[in-house]
PDB file of N, CA and C in Angstrom:
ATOM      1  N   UNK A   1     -18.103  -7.791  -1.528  1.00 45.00           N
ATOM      2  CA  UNK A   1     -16.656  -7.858  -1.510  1.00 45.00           C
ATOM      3  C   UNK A   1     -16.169  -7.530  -0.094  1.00 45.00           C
ATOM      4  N   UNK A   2     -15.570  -8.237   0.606  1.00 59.00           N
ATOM      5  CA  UNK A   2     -14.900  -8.147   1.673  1.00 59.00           C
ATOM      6  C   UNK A   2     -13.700  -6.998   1.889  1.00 59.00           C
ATOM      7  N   UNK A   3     -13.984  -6.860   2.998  1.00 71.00           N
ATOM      8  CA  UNK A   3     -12.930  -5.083   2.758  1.00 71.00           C
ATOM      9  C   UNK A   3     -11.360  -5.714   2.826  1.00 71.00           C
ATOM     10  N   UNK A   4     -10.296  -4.820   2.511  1.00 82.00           N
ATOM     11  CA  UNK A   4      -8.566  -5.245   2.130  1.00 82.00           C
ATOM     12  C   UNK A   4      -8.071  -5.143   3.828  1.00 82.00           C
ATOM     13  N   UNK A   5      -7.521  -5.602   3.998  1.00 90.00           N
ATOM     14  CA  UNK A   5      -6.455  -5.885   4.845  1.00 90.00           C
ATOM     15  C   UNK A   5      -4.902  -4.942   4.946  1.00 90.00           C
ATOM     16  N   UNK A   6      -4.698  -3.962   3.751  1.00 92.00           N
ATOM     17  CA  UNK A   6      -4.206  -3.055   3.359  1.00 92.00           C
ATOM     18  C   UNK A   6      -5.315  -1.624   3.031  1.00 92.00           C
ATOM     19  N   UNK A   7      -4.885  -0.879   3.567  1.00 92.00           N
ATOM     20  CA  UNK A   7      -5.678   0.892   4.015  1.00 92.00           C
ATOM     21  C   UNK A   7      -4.631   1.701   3.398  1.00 92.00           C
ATOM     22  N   UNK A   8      -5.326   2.898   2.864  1.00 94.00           N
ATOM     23  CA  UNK A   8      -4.572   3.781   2.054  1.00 94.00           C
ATOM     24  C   UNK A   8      -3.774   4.822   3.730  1.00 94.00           C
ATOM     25  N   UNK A   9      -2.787   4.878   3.365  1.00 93.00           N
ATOM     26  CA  UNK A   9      -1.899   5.304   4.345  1.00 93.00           C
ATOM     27  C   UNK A   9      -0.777   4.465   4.908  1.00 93.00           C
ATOM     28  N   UNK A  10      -1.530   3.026   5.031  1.00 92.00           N
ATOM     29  CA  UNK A  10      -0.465   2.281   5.518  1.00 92.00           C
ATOM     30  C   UNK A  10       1.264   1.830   5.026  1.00 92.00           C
ATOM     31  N   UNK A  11       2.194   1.597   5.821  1.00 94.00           N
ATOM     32  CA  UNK A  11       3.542   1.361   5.231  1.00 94.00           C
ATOM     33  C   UNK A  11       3.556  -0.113   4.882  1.00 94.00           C
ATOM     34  N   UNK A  12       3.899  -0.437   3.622  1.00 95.00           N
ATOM     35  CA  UNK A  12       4.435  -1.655   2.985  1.00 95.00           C
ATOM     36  C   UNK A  12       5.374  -1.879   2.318  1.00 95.00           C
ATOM     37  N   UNK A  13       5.560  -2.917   2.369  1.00 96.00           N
ATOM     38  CA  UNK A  13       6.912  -3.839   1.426  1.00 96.00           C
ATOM     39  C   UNK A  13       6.199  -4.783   0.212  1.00 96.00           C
ATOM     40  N   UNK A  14       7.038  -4.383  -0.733  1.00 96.00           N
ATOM     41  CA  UNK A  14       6.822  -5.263  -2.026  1.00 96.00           C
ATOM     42  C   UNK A  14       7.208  -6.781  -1.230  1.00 96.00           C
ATOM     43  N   UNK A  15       6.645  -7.470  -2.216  1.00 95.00           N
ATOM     44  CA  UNK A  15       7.196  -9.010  -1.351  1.00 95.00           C
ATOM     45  C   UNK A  15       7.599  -9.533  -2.649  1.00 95.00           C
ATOM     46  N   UNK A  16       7.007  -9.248  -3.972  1.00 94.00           N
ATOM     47  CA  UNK A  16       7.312 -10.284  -5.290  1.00 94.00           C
ATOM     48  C   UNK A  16       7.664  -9.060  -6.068  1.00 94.00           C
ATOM     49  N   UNK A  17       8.491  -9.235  -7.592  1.00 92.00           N
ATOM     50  CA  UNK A  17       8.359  -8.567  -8.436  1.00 92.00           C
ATOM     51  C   UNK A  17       8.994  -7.847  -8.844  1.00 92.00           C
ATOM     52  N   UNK A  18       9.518  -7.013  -9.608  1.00 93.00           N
ATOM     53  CA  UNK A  18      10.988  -6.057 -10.016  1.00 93.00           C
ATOM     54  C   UNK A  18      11.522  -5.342  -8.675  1.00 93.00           C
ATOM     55  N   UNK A  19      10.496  -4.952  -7.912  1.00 93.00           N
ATOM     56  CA  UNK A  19      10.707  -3.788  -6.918  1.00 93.00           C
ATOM     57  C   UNK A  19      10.696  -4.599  -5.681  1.00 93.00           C
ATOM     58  N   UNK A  20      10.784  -5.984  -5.487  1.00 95.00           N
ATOM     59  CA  UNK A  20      10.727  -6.284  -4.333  1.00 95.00           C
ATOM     60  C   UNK A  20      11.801  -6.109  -3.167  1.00 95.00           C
ATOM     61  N   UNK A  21      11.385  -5.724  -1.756  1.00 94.00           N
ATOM     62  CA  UNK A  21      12.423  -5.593  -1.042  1.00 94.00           C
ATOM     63  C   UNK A  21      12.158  -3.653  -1.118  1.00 94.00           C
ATOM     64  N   UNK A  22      11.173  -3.190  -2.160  1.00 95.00           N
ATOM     65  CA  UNK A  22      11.373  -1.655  -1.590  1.00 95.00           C
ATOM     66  C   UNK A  22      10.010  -1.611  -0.736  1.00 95.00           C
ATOM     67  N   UNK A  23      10.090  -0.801   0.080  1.00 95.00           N
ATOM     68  CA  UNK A  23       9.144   0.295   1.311  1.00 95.00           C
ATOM     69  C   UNK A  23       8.604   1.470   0.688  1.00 95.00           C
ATOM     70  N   UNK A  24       7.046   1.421   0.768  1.00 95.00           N
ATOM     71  CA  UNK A  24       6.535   3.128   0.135  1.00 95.00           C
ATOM     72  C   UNK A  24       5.503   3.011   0.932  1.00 95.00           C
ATOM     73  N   UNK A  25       4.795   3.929   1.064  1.00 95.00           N
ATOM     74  CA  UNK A  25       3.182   4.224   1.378  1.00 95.00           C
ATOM     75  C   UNK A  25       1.945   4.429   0.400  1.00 95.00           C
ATOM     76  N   UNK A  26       1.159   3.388   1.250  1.00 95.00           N
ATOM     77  CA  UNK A  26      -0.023   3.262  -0.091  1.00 95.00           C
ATOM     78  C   UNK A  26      -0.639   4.240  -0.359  1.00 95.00           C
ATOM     79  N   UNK A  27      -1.061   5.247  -2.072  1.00 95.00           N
ATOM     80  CA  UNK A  27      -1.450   6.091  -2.121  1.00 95.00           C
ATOM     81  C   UNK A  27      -2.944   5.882  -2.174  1.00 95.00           C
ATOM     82  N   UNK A  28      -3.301   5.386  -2.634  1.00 94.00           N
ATOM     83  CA  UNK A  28      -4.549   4.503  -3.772  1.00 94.00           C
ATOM     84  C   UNK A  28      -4.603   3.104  -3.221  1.00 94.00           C
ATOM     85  N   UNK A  29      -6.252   3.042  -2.721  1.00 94.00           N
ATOM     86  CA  UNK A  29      -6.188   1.136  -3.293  1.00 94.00           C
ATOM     87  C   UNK A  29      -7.252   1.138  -4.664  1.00 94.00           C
ATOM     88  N   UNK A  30      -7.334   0.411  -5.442  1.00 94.00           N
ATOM     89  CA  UNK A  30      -8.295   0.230  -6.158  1.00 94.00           C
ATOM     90  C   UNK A  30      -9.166  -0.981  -6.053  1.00 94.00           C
ATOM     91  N   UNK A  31     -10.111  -1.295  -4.920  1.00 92.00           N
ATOM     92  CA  UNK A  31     -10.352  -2.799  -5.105  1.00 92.00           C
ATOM     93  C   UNK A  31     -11.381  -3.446  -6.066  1.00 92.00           C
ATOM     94  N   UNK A  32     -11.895  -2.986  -7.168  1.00 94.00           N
ATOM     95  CA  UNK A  32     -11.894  -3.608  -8.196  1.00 94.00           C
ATOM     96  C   UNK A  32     -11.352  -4.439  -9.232  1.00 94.00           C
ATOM     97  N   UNK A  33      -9.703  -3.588  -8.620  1.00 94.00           N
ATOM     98  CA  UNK A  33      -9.151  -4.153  -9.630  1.00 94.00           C
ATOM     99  C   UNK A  33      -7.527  -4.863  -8.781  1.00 94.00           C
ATOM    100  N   UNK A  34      -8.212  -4.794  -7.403  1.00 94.00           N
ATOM    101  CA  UNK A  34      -7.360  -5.393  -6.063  1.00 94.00           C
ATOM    102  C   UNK A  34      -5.479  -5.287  -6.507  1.00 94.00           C
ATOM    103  N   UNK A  35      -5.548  -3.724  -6.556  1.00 95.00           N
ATOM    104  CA  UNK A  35      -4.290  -2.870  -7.146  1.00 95.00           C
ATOM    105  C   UNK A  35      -4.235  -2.402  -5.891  1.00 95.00           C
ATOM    106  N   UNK A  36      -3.436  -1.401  -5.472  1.00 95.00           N
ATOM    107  CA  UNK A  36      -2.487  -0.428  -4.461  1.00 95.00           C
ATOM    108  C   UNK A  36      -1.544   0.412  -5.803  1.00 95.00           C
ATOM    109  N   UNK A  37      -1.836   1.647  -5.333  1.00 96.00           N
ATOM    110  CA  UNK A  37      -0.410   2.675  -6.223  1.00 96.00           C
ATOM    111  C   UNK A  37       0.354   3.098  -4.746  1.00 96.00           C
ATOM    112  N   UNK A  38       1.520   2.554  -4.774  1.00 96.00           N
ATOM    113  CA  UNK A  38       2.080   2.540  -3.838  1.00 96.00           C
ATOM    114  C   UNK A  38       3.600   3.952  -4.137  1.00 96.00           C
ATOM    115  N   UNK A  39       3.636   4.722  -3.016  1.00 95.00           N
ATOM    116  CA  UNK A  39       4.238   6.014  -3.308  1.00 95.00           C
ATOM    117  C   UNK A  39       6.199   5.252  -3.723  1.00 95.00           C
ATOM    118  N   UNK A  40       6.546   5.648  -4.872  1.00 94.00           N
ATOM    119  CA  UNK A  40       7.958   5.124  -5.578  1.00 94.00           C
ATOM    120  C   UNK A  40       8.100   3.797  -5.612  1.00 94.00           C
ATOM    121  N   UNK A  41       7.325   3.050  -5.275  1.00 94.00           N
ATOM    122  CA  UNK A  41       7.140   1.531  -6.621  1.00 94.00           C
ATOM    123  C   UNK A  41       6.319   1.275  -7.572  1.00 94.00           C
ATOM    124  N   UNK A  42       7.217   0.553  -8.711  1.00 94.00           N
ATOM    125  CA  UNK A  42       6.591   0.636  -9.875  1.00 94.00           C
ATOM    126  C   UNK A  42       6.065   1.804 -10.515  1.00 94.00           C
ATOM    127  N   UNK A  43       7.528   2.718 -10.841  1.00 94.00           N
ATOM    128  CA  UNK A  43       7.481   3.646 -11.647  1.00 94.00           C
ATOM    129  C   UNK A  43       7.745   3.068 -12.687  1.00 94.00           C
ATOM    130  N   UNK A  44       6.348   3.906 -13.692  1.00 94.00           N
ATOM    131  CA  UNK A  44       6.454   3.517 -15.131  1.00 94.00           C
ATOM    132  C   UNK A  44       6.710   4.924 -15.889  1.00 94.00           C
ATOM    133  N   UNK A  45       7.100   5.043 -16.700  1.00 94.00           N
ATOM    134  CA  UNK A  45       7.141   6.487 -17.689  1.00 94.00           C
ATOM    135  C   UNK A  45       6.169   6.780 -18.421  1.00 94.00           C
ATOM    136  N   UNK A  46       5.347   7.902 -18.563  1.00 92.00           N
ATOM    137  CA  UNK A  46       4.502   8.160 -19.499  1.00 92.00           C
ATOM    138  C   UNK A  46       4.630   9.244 -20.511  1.00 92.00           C
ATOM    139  N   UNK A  47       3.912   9.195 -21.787  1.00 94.00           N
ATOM    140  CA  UNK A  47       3.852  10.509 -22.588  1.00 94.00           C
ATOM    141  C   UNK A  47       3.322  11.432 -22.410  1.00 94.00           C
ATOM    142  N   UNK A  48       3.419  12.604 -21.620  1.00 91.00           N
ATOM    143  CA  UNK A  48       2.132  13.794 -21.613  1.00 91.00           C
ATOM    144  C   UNK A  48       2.424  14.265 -22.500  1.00 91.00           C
ATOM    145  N   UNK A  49       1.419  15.023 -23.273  1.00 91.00           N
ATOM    146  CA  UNK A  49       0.810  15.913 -23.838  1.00 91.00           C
ATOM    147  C   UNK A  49       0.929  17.290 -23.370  1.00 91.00           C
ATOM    148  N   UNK A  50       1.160  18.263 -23.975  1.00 91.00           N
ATOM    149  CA  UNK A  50       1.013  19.496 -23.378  1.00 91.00           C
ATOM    150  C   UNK A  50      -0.445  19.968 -23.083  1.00 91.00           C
ATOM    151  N   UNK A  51      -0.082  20.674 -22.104  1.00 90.00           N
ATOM    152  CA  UNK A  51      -1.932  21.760 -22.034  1.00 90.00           C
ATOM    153  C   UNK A  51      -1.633  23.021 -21.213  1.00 90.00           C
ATOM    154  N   UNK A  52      -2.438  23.319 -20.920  1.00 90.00           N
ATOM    155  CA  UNK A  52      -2.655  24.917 -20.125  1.00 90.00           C
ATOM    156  C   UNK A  52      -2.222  24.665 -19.068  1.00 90.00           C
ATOM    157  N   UNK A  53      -2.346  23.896 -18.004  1.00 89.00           N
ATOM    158  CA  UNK A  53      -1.871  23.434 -16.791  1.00 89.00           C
ATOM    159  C   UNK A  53      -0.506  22.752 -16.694  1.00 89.00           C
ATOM    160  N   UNK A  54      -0.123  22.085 -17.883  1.00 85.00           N
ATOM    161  CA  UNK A  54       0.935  21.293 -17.527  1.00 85.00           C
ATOM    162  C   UNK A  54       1.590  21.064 -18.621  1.00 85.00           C
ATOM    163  N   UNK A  55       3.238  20.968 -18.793  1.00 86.00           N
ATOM    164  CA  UNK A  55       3.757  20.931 -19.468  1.00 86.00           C
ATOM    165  C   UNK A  55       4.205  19.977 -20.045  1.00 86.00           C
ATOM    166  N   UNK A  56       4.119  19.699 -21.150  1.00 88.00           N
ATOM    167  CA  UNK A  56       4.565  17.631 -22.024  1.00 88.00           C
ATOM    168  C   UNK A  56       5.885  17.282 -21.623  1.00 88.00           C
ATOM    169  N   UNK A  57       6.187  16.174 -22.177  1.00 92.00           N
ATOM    170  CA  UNK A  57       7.476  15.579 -22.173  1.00 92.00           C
ATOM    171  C   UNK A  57       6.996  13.606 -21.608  1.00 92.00           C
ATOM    172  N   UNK A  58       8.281  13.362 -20.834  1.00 92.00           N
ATOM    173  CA  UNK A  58       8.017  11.885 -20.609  1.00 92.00           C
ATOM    174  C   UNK A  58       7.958  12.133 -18.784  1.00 92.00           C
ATOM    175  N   UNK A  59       7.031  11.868 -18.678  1.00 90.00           N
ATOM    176  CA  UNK A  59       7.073  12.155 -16.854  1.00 90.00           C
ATOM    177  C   UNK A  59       6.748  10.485 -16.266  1.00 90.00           C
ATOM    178  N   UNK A  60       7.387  10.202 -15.187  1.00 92.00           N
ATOM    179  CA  UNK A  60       7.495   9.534 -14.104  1.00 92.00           C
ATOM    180  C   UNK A  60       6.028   9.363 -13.222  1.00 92.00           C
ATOM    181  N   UNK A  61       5.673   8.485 -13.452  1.00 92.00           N
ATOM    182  CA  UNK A  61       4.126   7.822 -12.009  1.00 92.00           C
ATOM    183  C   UNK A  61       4.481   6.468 -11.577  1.00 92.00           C
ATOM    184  N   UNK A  62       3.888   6.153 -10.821  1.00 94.00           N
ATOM    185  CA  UNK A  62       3.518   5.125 -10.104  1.00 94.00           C
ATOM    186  C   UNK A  62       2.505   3.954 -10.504  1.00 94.00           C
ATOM    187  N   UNK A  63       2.701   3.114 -11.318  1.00 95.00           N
ATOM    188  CA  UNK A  63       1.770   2.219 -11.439  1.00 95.00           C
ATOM    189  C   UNK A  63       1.191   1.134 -10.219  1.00 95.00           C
ATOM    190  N   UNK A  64       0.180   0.883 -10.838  1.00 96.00           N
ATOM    191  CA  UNK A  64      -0.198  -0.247  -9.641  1.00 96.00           C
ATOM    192  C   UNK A  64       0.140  -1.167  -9.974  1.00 96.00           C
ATOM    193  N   UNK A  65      -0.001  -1.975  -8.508  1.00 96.00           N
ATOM    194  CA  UNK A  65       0.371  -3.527  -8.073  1.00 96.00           C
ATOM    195  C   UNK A  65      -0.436  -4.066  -6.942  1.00 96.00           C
ATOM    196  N   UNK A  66      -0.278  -5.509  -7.573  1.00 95.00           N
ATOM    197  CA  UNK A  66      -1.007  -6.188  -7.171  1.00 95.00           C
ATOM    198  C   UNK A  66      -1.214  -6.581  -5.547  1.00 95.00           C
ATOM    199  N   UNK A  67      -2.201  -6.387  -4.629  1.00 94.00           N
ATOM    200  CA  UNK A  67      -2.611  -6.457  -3.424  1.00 94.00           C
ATOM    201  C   UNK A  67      -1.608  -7.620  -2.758  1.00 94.00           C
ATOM    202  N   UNK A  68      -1.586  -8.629  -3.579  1.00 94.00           N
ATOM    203  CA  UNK A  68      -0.757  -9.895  -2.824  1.00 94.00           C
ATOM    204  C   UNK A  68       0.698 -10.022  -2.457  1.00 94.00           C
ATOM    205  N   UNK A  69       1.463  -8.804  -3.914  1.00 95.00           N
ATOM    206  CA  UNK A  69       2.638  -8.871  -3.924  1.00 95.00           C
ATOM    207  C   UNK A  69       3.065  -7.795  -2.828  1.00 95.00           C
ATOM    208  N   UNK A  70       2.016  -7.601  -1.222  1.00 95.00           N
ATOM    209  CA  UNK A  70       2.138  -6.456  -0.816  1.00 95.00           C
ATOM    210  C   UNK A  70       2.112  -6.850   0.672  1.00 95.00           C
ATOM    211  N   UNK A  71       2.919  -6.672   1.452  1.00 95.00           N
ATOM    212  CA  UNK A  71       2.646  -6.956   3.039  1.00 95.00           C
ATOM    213  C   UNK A  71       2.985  -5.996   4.074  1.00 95.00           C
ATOM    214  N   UNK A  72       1.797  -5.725   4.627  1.00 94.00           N
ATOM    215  CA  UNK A  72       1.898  -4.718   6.149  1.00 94.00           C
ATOM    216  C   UNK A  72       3.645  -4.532   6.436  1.00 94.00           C
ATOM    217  N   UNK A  73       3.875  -3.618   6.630  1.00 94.00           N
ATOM    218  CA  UNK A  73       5.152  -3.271   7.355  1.00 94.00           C
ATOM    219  C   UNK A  73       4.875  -3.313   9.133  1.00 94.00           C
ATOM    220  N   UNK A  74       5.693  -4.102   9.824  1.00 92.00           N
ATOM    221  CA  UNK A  74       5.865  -4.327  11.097  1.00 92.00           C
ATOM    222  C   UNK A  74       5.516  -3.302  11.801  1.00 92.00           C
ATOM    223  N   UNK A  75       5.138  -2.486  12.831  1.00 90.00           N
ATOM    224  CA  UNK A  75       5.043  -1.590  13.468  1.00 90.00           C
ATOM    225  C   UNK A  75       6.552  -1.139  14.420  1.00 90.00           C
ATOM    226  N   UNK A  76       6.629  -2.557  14.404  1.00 90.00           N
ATOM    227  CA  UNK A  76       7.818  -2.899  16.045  1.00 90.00           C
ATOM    228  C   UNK A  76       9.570  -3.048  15.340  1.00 90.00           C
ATOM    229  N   UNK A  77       9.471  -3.721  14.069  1.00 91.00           N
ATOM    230  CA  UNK A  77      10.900  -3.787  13.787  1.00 91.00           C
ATOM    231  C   UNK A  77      10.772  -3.397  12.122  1.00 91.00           C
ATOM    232  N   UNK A  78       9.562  -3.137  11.777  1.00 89.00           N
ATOM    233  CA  UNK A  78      10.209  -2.916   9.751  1.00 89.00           C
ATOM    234  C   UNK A  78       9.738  -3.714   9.149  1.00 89.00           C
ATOM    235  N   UNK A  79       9.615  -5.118   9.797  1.00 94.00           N
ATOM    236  CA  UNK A  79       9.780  -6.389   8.313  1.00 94.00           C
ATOM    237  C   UNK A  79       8.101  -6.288   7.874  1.00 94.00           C
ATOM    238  N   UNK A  80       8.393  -7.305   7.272  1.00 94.00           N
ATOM    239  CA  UNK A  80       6.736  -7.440   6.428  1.00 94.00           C
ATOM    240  C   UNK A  80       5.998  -8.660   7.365  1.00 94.00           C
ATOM    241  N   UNK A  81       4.587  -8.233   7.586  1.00 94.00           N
ATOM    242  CA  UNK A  81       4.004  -8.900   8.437  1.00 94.00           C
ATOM    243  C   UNK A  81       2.735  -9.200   7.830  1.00 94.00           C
ATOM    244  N   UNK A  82       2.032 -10.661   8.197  1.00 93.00           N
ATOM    245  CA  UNK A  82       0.086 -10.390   7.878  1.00 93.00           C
ATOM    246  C   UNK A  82      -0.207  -9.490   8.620  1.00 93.00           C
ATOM    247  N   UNK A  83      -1.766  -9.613   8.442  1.00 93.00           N
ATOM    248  CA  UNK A  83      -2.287  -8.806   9.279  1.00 93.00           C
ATOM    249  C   UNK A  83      -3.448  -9.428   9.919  1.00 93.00           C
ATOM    250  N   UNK A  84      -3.796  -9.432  10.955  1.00 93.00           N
ATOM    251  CA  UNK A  84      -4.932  -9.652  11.655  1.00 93.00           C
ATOM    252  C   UNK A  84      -5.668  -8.980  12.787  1.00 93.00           C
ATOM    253  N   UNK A  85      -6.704  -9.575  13.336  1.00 93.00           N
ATOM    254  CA  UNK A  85      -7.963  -8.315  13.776  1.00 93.00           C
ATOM    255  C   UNK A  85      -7.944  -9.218  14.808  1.00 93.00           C
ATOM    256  N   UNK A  86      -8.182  -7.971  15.958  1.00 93.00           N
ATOM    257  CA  UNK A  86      -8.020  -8.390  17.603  1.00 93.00           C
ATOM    258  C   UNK A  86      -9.701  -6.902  17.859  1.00 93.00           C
ATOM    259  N   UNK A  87     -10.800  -7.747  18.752  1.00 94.00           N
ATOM    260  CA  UNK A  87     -11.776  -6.948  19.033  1.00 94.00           C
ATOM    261  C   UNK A  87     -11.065  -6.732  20.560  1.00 94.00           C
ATOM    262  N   UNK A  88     -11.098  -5.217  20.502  1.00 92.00           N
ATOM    263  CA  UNK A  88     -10.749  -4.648  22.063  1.00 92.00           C
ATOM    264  C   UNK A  88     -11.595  -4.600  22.885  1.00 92.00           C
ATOM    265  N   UNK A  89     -11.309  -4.332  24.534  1.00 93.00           N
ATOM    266  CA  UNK A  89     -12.737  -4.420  25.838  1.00 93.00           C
ATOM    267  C   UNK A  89     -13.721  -3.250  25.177  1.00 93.00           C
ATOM    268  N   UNK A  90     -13.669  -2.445  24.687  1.00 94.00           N
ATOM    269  CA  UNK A  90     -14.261  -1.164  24.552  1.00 94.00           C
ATOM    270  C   UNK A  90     -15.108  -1.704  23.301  1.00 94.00           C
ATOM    271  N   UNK A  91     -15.162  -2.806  22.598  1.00 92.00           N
ATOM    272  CA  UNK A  91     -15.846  -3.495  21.353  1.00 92.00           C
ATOM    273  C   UNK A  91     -15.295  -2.906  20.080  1.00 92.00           C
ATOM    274  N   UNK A  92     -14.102  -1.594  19.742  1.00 92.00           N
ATOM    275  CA  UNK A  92     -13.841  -1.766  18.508  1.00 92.00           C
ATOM    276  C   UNK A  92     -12.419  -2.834  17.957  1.00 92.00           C
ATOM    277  N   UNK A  93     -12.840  -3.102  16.931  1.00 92.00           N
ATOM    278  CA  UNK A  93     -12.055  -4.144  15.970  1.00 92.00           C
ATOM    279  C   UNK A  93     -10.780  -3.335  15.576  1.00 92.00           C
ATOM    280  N   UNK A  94      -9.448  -3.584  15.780  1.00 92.00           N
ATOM    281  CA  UNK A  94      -8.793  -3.214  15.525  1.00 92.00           C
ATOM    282  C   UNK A  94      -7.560  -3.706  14.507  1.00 92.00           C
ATOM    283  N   UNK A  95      -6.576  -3.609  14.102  1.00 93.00           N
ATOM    284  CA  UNK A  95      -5.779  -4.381  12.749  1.00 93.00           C
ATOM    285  C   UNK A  95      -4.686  -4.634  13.412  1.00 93.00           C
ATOM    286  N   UNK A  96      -3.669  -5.969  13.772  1.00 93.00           N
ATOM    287  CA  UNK A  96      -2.846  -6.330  14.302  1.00 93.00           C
ATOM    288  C   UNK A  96      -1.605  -6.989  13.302  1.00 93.00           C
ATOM    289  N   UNK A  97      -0.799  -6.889  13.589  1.00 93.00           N
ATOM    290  CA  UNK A  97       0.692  -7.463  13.163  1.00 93.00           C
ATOM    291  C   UNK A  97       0.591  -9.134  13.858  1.00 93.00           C
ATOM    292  N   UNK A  98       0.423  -9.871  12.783  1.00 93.00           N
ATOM    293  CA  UNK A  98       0.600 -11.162  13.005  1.00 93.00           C
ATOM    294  C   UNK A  98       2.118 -11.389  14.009  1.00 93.00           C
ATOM    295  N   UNK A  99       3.089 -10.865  12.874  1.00 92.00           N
ATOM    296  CA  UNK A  99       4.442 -11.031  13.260  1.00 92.00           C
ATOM    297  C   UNK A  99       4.646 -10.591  14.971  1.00 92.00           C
ATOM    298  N   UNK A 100       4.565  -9.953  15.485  1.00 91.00           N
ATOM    299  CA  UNK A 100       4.539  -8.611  16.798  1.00 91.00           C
ATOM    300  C   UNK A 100       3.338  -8.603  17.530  1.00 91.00           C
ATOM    301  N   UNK A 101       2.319  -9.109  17.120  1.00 89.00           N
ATOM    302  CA  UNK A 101       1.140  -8.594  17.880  1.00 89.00           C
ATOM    303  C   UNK A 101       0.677  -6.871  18.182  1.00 89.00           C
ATOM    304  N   UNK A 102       1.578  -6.228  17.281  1.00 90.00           N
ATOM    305  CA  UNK A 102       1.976  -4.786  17.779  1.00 90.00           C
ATOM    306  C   UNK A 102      -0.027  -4.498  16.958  1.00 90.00           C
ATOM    307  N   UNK A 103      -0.445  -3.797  17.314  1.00 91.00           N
ATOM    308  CA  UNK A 103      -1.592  -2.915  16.670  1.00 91.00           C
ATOM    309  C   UNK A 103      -1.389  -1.972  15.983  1.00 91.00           C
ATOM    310  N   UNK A 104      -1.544  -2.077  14.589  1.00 90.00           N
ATOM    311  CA  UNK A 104      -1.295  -1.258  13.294  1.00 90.00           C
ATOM    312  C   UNK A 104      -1.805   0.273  13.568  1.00 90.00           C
ATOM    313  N   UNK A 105      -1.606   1.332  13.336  1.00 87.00           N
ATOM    314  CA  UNK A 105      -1.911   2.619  13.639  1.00 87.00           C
ATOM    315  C   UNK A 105      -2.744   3.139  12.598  1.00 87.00           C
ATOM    316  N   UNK A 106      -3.819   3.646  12.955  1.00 83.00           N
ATOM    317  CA  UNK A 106      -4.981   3.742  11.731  1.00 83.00           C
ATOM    318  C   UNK A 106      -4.385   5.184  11.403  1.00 83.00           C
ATOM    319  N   UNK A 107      -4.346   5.723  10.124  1.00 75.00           N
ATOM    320  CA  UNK A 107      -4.406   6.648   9.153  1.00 75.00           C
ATOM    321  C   UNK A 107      -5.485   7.663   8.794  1.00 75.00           C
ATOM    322  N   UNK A 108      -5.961   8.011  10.321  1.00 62.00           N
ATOM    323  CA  UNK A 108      -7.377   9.032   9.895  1.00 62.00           C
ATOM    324  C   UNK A 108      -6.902  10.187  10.657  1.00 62.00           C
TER     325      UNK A 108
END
């Protein structure tokens, strides 16, 4: 499987889908199941259960979505951009803004 083009840290924009047009940061990728839980899109409600740690009721998460409905946020102005790979003089591969040419800022 070829690695994602989207990295947990990075800023994105929904592009399709109830939430499109919102901005979060990716928490999670899952690429098995080529998901992103992206931080305040696609909140779904769930039932907890009570326990020792935590208290029941209907609480608020983040479901996933789908990798495609998802595009790099610009570095340079915001918008939603591809992404592509520029090898630097020094030989590492780095992740570029189609849109800008700007070089995406790694998350380590």
């Amino acid at each position: 499987m070829s690695a994602f083009k989207i990295k947990k840290g990075d800023k994105v924009v929904v592009l399709a889908g109830r939430d499109k047009g919102k901005r979060g940061e990716v928490i999670e990728i899952r690429p098995k199941e080529h998901r992103a839980l992206v931080r305040g899109v696609n909140m779904v409600r769930r039932h907890q259960r009570q326990s020792a740690s935590q208290e029941g009721g209907i609480i608020s998460k983040e479901g996933p979505i789908d990798l495609s409905n998802l595009a790099i946020e610009d570095p340079k102005d915001g918008k939603p951009s591809r992404v592509g790979f520029k090898v630097l003089e020094d030989g590492k591969k780095v992740r570029i803004a189609k849109r800008s040419g700007e070089q995406i800022p790694e998350k380590n």
